Amino acid sequence: MFNDQKVSFSGVQPSGNLTIGNYLGALRNFSTYSEKYKTFYCVVDEHAITVRQVPADLRRRTYETLALYMACGLDPAKNTLYVQSHVHEHAELGWILNCFTMFGELSRMTQFKDKSVKHADNINAGLFTYPVLMAADILLYQTDVVPVGVDQKQHVEICRDIATRFNQLYPDTFTIPEPVVAKTGMKIMSLAEPTKKMSKSDENSNAVVYILDDRDTIMRKFKRAVTDSDSVVRYAEGKDGINNLMSIYACFTGKTFEEIEREFSGLGYGAFKEAVGQACADALAPVQEQFRTFMADKAMLEEQMKKGAEEASWYARRTLSKVQKRLGFTQFR
Ligand code: ATP
Ligand code: LTN
């Protein structure tokens, strides 16, 4: 809460091409808060360097992620859209919160365990303290709600623990945030291995549908999606592939699972996959068109970055200064 207004905050890493998992689990839900909340949506480039990035790619993806925020309906006049490294208070509060976070609690984070296996040659301290920087992102803005996919819920929970611990020592410093996970789209699975999360850093691009894939590619990927030896479109245990396609179809069409089962009764998997592909391509077409328009105007994107960073800094400075005062750091005017 900032000046009696509720706050929504979320972030996406510019670490790869964004997927329909990112879209349905996170981005699409951000605009829900634009009218009634003060909203901050950040491109978290400092988080992205916890794994090695090619500088030119990181730079391009930072612009692309900002353009995608806007293409997903986030109007910069109503939402503060900015890049994390442009607001130095994130890193500063991150350091302070490191001193209020326990080694043991960070060791339990599943994303750290997964990424340590995936990047065994580079298990750096940043990968380990990643959730502390994320807590700083959230707490700097006195955030009430954090819209995320279900994989990030654990990180919002550790953020709540850190904030509660800090508040016990220094009362009324931070608002305690709530994670908000959408009912459908909370976890979109890989099309090739439907027990695994669809992830933008997956090496098998056929397992992942990107927001910017063209219609033919989308249709082809859904056609090849792994299903099962049954042929009935039905949501059931053990039918991970079909369950995932049904969730995706439900997200794009707003239909319930019962309606989907009825619609495809007696039609088989071929017709169903075709319909999922069409629904996905139809929904993404306007986003892609807007994205191309925004990407063609780099000067406008840079102006938005600057404006966003100025807005965000104003809030971030206030919280950081409050924290520093409570800790006993000296200050002068
Ligand atoms: P990476 O593969 O680099 O770890 P990622 O695809 O998991 O990246 P993030 O930038 O970490 O993407 O996530 C941005 C937002 O998208 C987060 O809120 C996350 O919960 C959500 N998200 C990511 N993948 C999915 C998914 N498959 N289903 C639903 N939400 C997702
Ligand atoms: N950790 C998140 C990205 C992220 C974030 C945040 C999300 C960084 N800071 C603050 C919500 C709020 C991820 O990997 N998806």
Tab-separated table of C-alpha atoms and ligand atoms in Angstrom:
chain	number	residue	atom	x	y	z
A	1	MET	CA	0.000	0.000	0.000
A	2	PHE	CA	1.405	3.404	-0.991
A	3	ASN	CA	-0.572	6.539	-0.075
A	4	ASP	CA	-3.752	4.468	0.502
A	5	GLN	CA	-3.510	2.875	-2.921
A	6	LYS	CA	-3.055	-0.878	-3.307
A	7	VAL	CA	-0.010	-1.946	-5.288
A	8	SER	CA	0.551	-4.754	-7.809
A	9	PHE	CA	4.123	-5.690	-8.768
A	10	SER	CA	5.553	-8.383	-11.026
A	11	GLY	CA	8.596	-9.088	-13.154
A	12	VAL	CA	9.696	-11.121	-16.135
A	13	GLN	CA	13.300	-11.990	-16.967
A	14	PRO	CA	14.579	-11.016	-20.423
A	15	SER	CA	16.300	-14.402	-20.533
A	16	GLY	CA	14.750	-15.835	-23.698
A	17	ASN	CA	11.820	-15.611	-26.073
A	18	LEU	CA	8.651	-15.431	-24.027
A	19	THR	CA	6.307	-18.403	-24.150
A	20	ILE	CA	2.561	-18.892	-23.914
A	21	GLY	CA	3.357	-20.089	-20.353
A	22	ASN	CA	4.675	-16.619	-19.529
A	23	TYR	CA	1.673	-15.099	-21.307
A	24	LEU	CA	-1.070	-17.180	-19.678
A	25	GLY	CA	0.566	-17.579	-16.266
A	26	ALA	CA	1.742	-14.014	-15.857
A	27	LEU	CA	1.636	-11.250	-18.496
A	28	ARG	CA	-2.011	-11.599	-19.452
A	29	ASN	CA	-3.046	-11.185	-15.828
A	30	PHE	CA	-1.015	-8.052	-15.156
A	31	SER	CA	-3.549	-5.690	-16.734
A	32	THR	CA	-6.302	-6.915	-14.359
A	33	TYR	CA	-4.892	-4.490	-11.808
A	34	SER	CA	-4.248	-1.469	-14.033
A	35	GLU	CA	-7.453	0.375	-13.181
A	36	LYS	CA	-7.709	0.055	-9.407
A	37	TYR	CA	-4.112	-0.492	-8.273
A	38	LYS	CA	-0.846	1.340	-8.599
A	39	THR	CA	0.988	-1.118	-10.837
A	40	PHE	CA	4.705	-1.740	-11.400
A	41	TYR	CA	5.842	-4.232	-14.035
A	42	CYS	CA	9.553	-4.672	-14.288
A	43	VAL	CA	11.923	-6.258	-16.809
A	44	VAL	CA	14.281	-7.989	-14.387
A	45	ASP	CA	17.612	-7.923	-16.226
A	46	GLU	CA	19.618	-8.247	-12.986
A	47	HIS	CA	17.901	-11.553	-12.310
A	48	ALA	CA	18.636	-12.733	-15.852
A	49	ILE	CA	22.429	-12.592	-15.333
A	50	THR	CA	22.270	-15.346	-12.699
A	51	VAL	CA	22.760	-17.524	-15.779
A	52	ARG	CA	25.207	-16.508	-18.539
A	53	GLN	CA	23.758	-14.170	-21.163
A	54	VAL	CA	25.116	-12.949	-24.471
A	55	PRO	CA	25.172	-9.131	-23.998
A	56	ALA	CA	23.625	-8.273	-27.390
A	57	ASP	CA	20.837	-10.803	-26.823
A	58	LEU	CA	20.147	-9.532	-23.315
A	59	ARG	CA	19.915	-5.968	-24.629
A	60	ARG	CA	17.530	-6.909	-27.469
A	61	ARG	CA	15.353	-9.028	-25.197
A	62	THR	CA	15.065	-6.214	-22.685
A	63	TYR	CA	13.512	-4.026	-25.398
A	64	GLU	CA	11.367	-6.943	-26.554
A	65	THR	CA	10.042	-7.686	-23.080
A	66	LEU	CA	9.092	-4.056	-22.589
A	67	ALA	CA	7.386	-4.028	-26.025
A	68	LEU	CA	5.553	-7.242	-25.096
A	69	TYR	CA	4.310	-5.723	-21.843
A	70	MET	CA	2.792	-2.947	-23.899
A	71	ALA	CA	1.499	-5.337	-26.598
A	72	CYS	CA	-0.258	-7.347	-23.865
A	73	GLY	CA	-2.302	-4.279	-23.047
A	74	LEU	CA	-0.220	-2.541	-20.390
A	75	ASP	CA	-0.592	1.138	-21.170
A	76	PRO	CA	2.471	3.045	-19.868
A	77	ALA	CA	0.192	5.905	-18.898
A	78	LYS	CA	-1.567	3.626	-16.390
A	79	ASN	CA	1.252	1.246	-15.414
A	80	THR	CA	4.839	1.912	-14.415
A	81	LEU	CA	6.857	-0.189	-16.877
A	82	TYR	CA	10.612	-0.154	-16.356
A	83	VAL	CA	13.909	-2.019	-16.327
A	84	GLN	CA	15.305	-3.269	-13.005
A	85	SER	CA	18.925	-2.135	-13.533
A	86	HIS	CA	17.696	1.445	-14.116
A	87	VAL	CA	16.576	1.700	-10.493
A	88	HIS	CA	19.627	1.099	-8.295
A	89	GLU	CA	17.545	0.788	-5.112
A	90	HIS	CA	16.711	-2.833	-6.087
A	91	ALA	CA	20.325	-3.948	-5.718
A	92	GLU	CA	20.801	-1.850	-2.560
A	93	LEU	CA	17.765	-3.204	-0.744
A	94	GLY	CA	18.754	-6.659	-2.031
A	95	TRP	CA	22.026	-6.386	-0.113
A	96	ILE	CA	20.307	-5.285	3.075
A	97	LEU	CA	17.773	-8.109	2.868
A	98	ASN	CA	20.610	-10.625	2.381
A	99	CYS	CA	21.444	-9.880	5.998
A	100	PHE	CA	17.907	-10.848	7.025
A	101	THR	CA	17.687	-14.075	5.020
A	102	MET	CA	18.913	-17.426	6.269
A	103	PHE	CA	21.182	-19.767	4.360
A	104	GLY	CA	18.896	-22.672	5.248
A	105	GLU	CA	15.758	-21.112	3.839
A	106	LEU	CA	17.456	-20.255	0.549
A	107	SER	CA	18.741	-23.834	0.304
A	108	ARG	CA	15.158	-25.085	0.192
A	109	MET	CA	14.177	-23.122	-2.929
A	110	THR	CA	13.201	-25.520	-5.694
A	111	GLN	CA	14.181	-23.133	-8.515
A	112	PHE	CA	17.719	-22.968	-7.079
A	113	LYS	CA	17.908	-26.751	-6.888
A	114	ASP	CA	16.610	-27.128	-10.483
A	115	LYS	CA	18.871	-24.436	-11.916
A	116	SER	CA	21.932	-25.804	-10.076
A	117	VAL	CA	21.422	-29.085	-11.896
A	118	LYS	CA	20.830	-27.365	-15.225
A	119	HIS	CA	23.797	-24.990	-14.871
A	120	ALA	CA	26.139	-27.242	-12.884
A	121	ASP	CA	29.203	-25.391	-14.220
A	122	ASN	CA	28.001	-22.033	-12.892
A	123	ILE	CA	26.338	-22.340	-9.482
A	124	ASN	CA	27.099	-18.745	-8.551
A	125	ALA	CA	26.089	-16.888	-5.387
A	126	GLY	CA	23.588	-14.800	-7.407
A	127	LEU	CA	21.679	-17.923	-8.348
A	128	PHE	CA	21.486	-18.758	-4.648
A	129	THR	CA	20.419	-15.295	-3.466
A	130	TYR	CA	18.079	-14.751	-6.433
A	131	PRO	CA	14.947	-14.803	-4.177
A	132	VAL	CA	16.424	-12.044	-1.982
A	133	LEU	CA	16.685	-9.658	-4.933
A	134	MET	CA	13.162	-10.674	-5.885
A	135	ALA	CA	12.027	-9.845	-2.348
A	136	ALA	CA	13.686	-6.434	-2.693
A	137	ASP	CA	11.837	-5.851	-6.002
A	138	ILE	CA	8.518	-6.549	-4.345
A	139	LEU	CA	9.076	-4.848	-0.979
A	140	LEU	CA	10.471	-1.590	-2.405
A	141	TYR	CA	7.010	-0.746	-3.725
A	142	GLN	CA	5.024	-1.760	-0.593
A	143	THR	CA	3.339	-4.328	-2.807
A	144	ASP	CA	-0.006	-5.923	-1.920
A	145	VAL	CA	-0.347	-8.440	-4.778
A	146	VAL	CA	2.168	-10.259	-6.963
A	147	PRO	CA	0.592	-11.935	-10.033
A	148	VAL	CA	2.796	-14.926	-10.954
A	149	GLY	CA	2.729	-18.479	-12.304
A	150	VAL	CA	2.624	-21.195	-9.660
A	151	ASP	CA	6.388	-21.875	-9.960
A	152	GLN	CA	7.091	-18.469	-8.382
A	153	LYS	CA	4.782	-18.888	-5.388
A	154	GLN	CA	7.592	-20.223	-3.218
A	155	HIS	CA	9.642	-17.097	-3.943
A	156	VAL	CA	6.795	-14.806	-2.914
A	157	GLU	CA	6.420	-16.845	0.253
A	158	ILE	CA	10.075	-16.405	1.211
A	159	CYS	CA	9.619	-12.694	0.498
A	160	ARG	CA	6.755	-12.661	3.012
A	161	ASP	CA	8.973	-14.430	5.566
A	162	ILE	CA	11.800	-11.930	5.066
A	163	ALA	CA	9.420	-8.966	5.341
A	164	THR	CA	7.751	-10.370	8.459
A	165	ARG	CA	11.148	-10.947	10.086
A	166	PHE	CA	12.245	-7.400	9.233
A	167	ASN	CA	8.971	-5.923	10.499
A	168	GLN	CA	9.341	-7.769	13.809
A	169	LEU	CA	12.694	-6.062	14.336
A	170	TYR	CA	11.695	-2.727	12.778
A	171	PRO	CA	7.890	-2.414	12.972
A	172	ASP	CA	5.737	-1.183	10.068
A	173	THR	CA	8.483	-1.113	7.480
A	174	PHE	CA	7.060	-3.311	4.717
A	175	THR	CA	3.633	-4.282	3.418
A	176	ILE	CA	3.348	-8.086	3.401
A	177	PRO	CA	2.549	-9.148	-0.195
A	178	GLU	CA	0.230	-11.925	-1.397
A	179	PRO	CA	1.017	-14.099	-4.412
A	180	VAL	CA	-1.875	-14.223	-6.898
A	181	VAL	CA	-1.883	-17.295	-9.109
A	182	ALA	CA	-4.511	-17.467	-11.893
A	183	LYS	CA	-6.783	-20.529	-11.688
A	184	THR	CA	-6.191	-21.573	-15.285
A	185	GLY	CA	-2.791	-21.042	-16.858
A	186	MET	CA	-0.983	-21.296	-13.521
A	187	LYS	CA	1.375	-23.889	-14.993
A	188	ILE	CA	1.486	-24.549	-18.726
A	189	MET	CA	3.470	-27.707	-19.464
A	190	SER	CA	5.964	-28.587	-22.191
A	191	LEU	CA	4.346	-29.976	-25.373
A	192	ALA	CA	7.047	-32.670	-25.595
A	193	GLU	CA	7.223	-33.649	-21.910
A	194	PRO	CA	3.914	-32.647	-20.355
A	195	THR	CA	5.083	-33.360	-16.810
A	196	LYS	CA	7.664	-30.563	-17.155
A	197	LYS	CA	6.947	-26.815	-17.059
A	198	MET	CA	6.986	-25.049	-20.435
A	199	SER	CA	10.085	-22.896	-20.108
A	200	LYS	CA	11.585	-20.229	-22.332
A	201	SER	CA	15.034	-21.704	-21.775
A	202	ASP	CA	14.064	-25.187	-23.020
A	203	GLU	CA	16.500	-26.371	-25.694
A	204	ASN	CA	13.777	-28.178	-27.631
A	205	SER	CA	11.893	-25.353	-29.346
A	206	ASN	CA	9.161	-27.786	-30.469
A	207	ALA	CA	8.214	-28.271	-26.827
A	208	VAL	CA	7.508	-24.567	-26.439
A	209	VAL	CA	5.076	-22.193	-28.138
A	210	TYR	CA	6.502	-18.681	-28.196
A	211	ILE	CA	4.262	-15.631	-28.085
A	212	LEU	CA	5.879	-14.498	-31.338
A	213	ASP	CA	5.574	-17.803	-33.261
A	214	ASP	CA	3.710	-17.448	-36.572
A	215	ARG	CA	0.452	-19.304	-37.222
A	216	ASP	CA	2.028	-22.158	-39.222
A	217	THR	CA	4.608	-22.804	-36.516
A	218	ILE	CA	1.943	-22.745	-33.802
A	219	MET	CA	-0.241	-25.206	-35.760
A	220	ARG	CA	2.725	-27.517	-36.368
A	221	LYS	CA	3.819	-27.509	-32.718
A	222	PHE	CA	0.343	-28.350	-31.432
A	223	LYS	CA	-0.068	-31.054	-34.078
A	224	ARG	CA	3.115	-32.709	-32.794
A	225	ALA	CA	2.248	-32.307	-29.108
A	226	VAL	CA	2.637	-35.481	-27.060
A	227	THR	CA	-0.702	-37.020	-26.015
A	228	ASP	CA	-1.574	-40.640	-25.118
A	229	SER	CA	-2.854	-43.829	-26.719
A	230	ASP	CA	-6.458	-43.098	-25.772
A	231	SER	CA	-8.496	-40.960	-28.189
A	232	VAL	CA	-11.051	-39.294	-25.935
A	233	VAL	CA	-10.663	-35.597	-25.093
A	234	ARG	CA	-11.179	-35.806	-21.349
A	235	TYR	CA	-9.459	-34.238	-18.316
A	236	ALA	CA	-8.189	-37.126	-16.230
A	237	GLU	CA	-5.264	-38.321	-14.166
A	238	GLY	CA	-2.466	-39.776	-16.271
A	239	LYS	CA	-3.522	-37.826	-19.381
A	240	ASP	CA	-0.909	-35.091	-18.856
A	241	GLY	CA	-0.607	-34.139	-22.529
A	242	ILE	CA	-4.353	-33.801	-23.077
A	243	ASN	CA	-4.851	-32.085	-19.705
A	244	ASN	CA	-2.270	-29.499	-20.732
A	245	LEU	CA	-3.865	-28.915	-24.154
A	246	MET	CA	-7.268	-28.613	-22.483
A	247	SER	CA	-5.888	-26.017	-20.060
A	248	ILE	CA	-4.372	-24.030	-22.916
A	249	TYR	CA	-7.621	-24.206	-24.896
A	250	ALA	CA	-9.615	-23.211	-21.793
A	251	CYS	CA	-7.331	-20.199	-21.236
A	252	PHE	CA	-7.638	-18.959	-24.805
A	253	THR	CA	-11.384	-19.558	-25.232
A	254	GLY	CA	-12.730	-19.124	-21.689
A	255	LYS	CA	-14.500	-22.515	-22.006
A	256	THR	CA	-14.758	-24.953	-19.087
A	257	PHE	CA	-13.338	-28.486	-19.239
A	258	GLU	CA	-16.892	-29.927	-19.446
A	259	GLU	CA	-17.687	-27.694	-22.414
A	260	ILE	CA	-14.463	-28.751	-24.121
A	261	GLU	CA	-15.168	-32.453	-23.513
A	262	ARG	CA	-18.623	-32.006	-25.056
A	263	GLU	CA	-17.307	-30.009	-28.021
A	264	PHE	CA	-14.824	-32.722	-29.002
A	265	SER	CA	-16.844	-35.767	-28.058
A	266	GLY	CA	-16.336	-38.371	-30.811
A	267	LEU	CA	-13.923	-36.144	-32.752
A	268	GLY	CA	-10.531	-37.497	-31.661
A	269	TYR	CA	-7.236	-35.800	-30.954
A	270	GLY	CA	-6.493	-34.503	-34.471
A	271	ALA	CA	-9.468	-32.140	-34.562
A	272	PHE	CA	-8.829	-31.059	-30.986
A	273	LYS	CA	-5.171	-30.178	-31.592
A	274	GLU	CA	-6.162	-28.215	-34.690
A	275	ALA	CA	-8.681	-26.211	-32.628
A	276	VAL	CA	-6.146	-25.519	-29.860
A	277	GLY	CA	-3.655	-24.253	-32.467
A	278	GLN	CA	-6.258	-21.984	-34.087
A	279	ALA	CA	-7.434	-20.567	-30.759
A	280	CYS	CA	-3.857	-19.858	-29.712
A	281	ALA	CA	-2.855	-18.278	-33.032
A	282	ASP	CA	-6.049	-16.140	-33.088
A	283	ALA	CA	-5.433	-14.855	-29.568
A	284	LEU	CA	-1.777	-14.065	-30.197
A	285	ALA	CA	-2.254	-12.334	-33.584
A	286	PRO	CA	-3.195	-8.893	-32.166
A	287	VAL	CA	-0.410	-9.099	-29.550
A	288	GLN	CA	2.130	-9.859	-32.296
A	289	GLU	CA	0.894	-7.011	-34.461
A	290	GLN	CA	1.173	-4.513	-31.610
A	291	PHE	CA	4.579	-5.906	-30.680
A	292	ARG	CA	5.914	-5.274	-34.193
A	293	THR	CA	4.627	-1.699	-34.150
A	294	PHE	CA	6.293	-0.983	-30.795
A	295	MET	CA	9.581	-2.665	-31.717
A	296	ALA	CA	9.809	-0.514	-34.844
A	297	ASP	CA	10.012	2.584	-32.630
A	298	LYS	CA	13.089	2.189	-30.461
A	299	ALA	CA	13.124	5.857	-29.485
A	300	MET	CA	9.623	5.502	-28.045
A	301	LEU	CA	10.687	2.402	-26.071
A	302	GLU	CA	13.692	4.250	-24.672
A	303	GLU	CA	11.499	7.150	-23.681
A	304	GLN	CA	9.167	4.735	-21.874
A	305	MET	CA	12.151	3.121	-20.118
A	306	LYS	CA	13.271	6.521	-18.884
A	307	LYS	CA	9.825	7.596	-17.763
A	308	GLY	CA	9.231	4.243	-16.037
A	309	ALA	CA	12.571	4.388	-14.238
A	310	GLU	CA	11.875	7.919	-12.999
A	311	GLU	CA	8.452	6.956	-11.687
A	312	ALA	CA	9.671	3.753	-10.041
A	313	SER	CA	12.682	5.500	-8.471
A	314	TRP	CA	10.457	7.922	-6.627
A	315	TYR	CA	8.708	5.080	-4.784
A	316	ALA	CA	11.850	2.970	-4.400
A	317	ARG	CA	13.792	5.857	-2.851
A	318	ARG	CA	11.125	6.416	-0.223
A	319	THR	CA	11.135	2.807	0.960
A	320	LEU	CA	14.924	2.460	0.856
A	321	SER	CA	15.387	5.636	2.839
A	322	LYS	CA	12.881	4.420	5.468
A	323	VAL	CA	14.772	1.110	5.733
A	324	GLN	CA	18.160	2.825	6.030
A	325	LYS	CA	16.860	5.126	8.764
A	326	ARG	CA	15.446	2.204	10.751
A	327	LEU	CA	18.696	0.285	10.469
A	328	GLY	CA	20.687	3.211	11.844
A	329	PHE	CA	22.497	4.253	8.680
A	330	THR	CA	23.482	7.914	8.823
A	331	GLN	CA	21.763	10.272	6.413
A	332	PHE	CA	22.225	13.918	5.424
A	333	ARG	CA	20.214	16.219	3.250
B	1	ATP	P1	13.393	-19.500	-17.419
B	1	ATP	O1	13.129	-20.677	-18.299
B	1	ATP	O2	14.444	-18.562	-17.951
B	1	ATP	O3	13.570	-19.845	-15.979
B	1	ATP	P2	10.583	-18.903	-17.357
B	1	ATP	O4	10.015	-19.322	-18.675
B	1	ATP	O5	10.287	-19.736	-16.173
B	1	ATP	O6	12.130	-18.614	-17.493
B	1	ATP	P3	10.268	-16.334	-16.046
B	1	ATP	O7	10.800	-15.067	-16.564
B	1	ATP	O8	11.044	-16.968	-14.948
B	1	ATP	O9	10.066	-17.430	-17.165
B	1	ATP	O10	8.773	-16.122	-15.611
B	1	ATP	C1	7.964	-14.997	-15.811
B	1	ATP	C2	6.583	-15.279	-15.287
B	1	ATP	O11	5.978	-16.301	-16.095
B	1	ATP	C3	6.550	-15.817	-13.854
B	1	ATP	O12	5.456	-15.244	-13.174
B	1	ATP	C4	6.336	-17.290	-14.018
B	1	ATP	O13	5.662	-17.862	-12.920
B	1	ATP	C5	5.463	-17.335	-15.266
B	1	ATP	N1	5.630	-18.593	-15.980
B	1	ATP	C6	6.779	-19.057	-16.547
B	1	ATP	N2	6.563	-20.248	-17.142
B	1	ATP	C7	5.257	-20.562	-16.930
B	1	ATP	C8	4.439	-21.672	-17.288
B	1	ATP	N3	4.923	-22.671	-17.985
B	1	ATP	N4	3.139	-21.644	-16.931
B	1	ATP	C9	2.623	-20.606	-16.231
B	1	ATP	N5	3.347	-19.522	-15.853
B	1	ATP	C10	4.642	-19.492	-16.192
B	2	LTN	N1	11.632	-14.693	-10.317
B	2	LTN	C1	10.687	-14.384	-11.324
B	2	LTN	C2	10.916	-13.037	-11.956
B	2	LTN	C3	10.836	-11.984	-10.935
B	2	LTN	C4	9.668	-11.536	-10.258
B	2	LTN	C5	10.090	-10.509	-9.385
B	2	LTN	C6	8.332	-11.917	-10.307
B	2	LTN	C7	11.871	-11.249	-10.450
B	2	LTN	N2	11.427	-10.358	-9.535
B	2	LTN	C8	9.190	-9.868	-8.538
B	2	LTN	C9	7.440	-11.264	-9.453
B	2	LTN	C10	7.858	-10.264	-8.579
B	2	LTN	C11	10.755	-15.472	-12.352
B	2	LTN	O1	11.732	-16.158	-12.452
B	2	LTN	N3	9.752	-15.618	-13.074
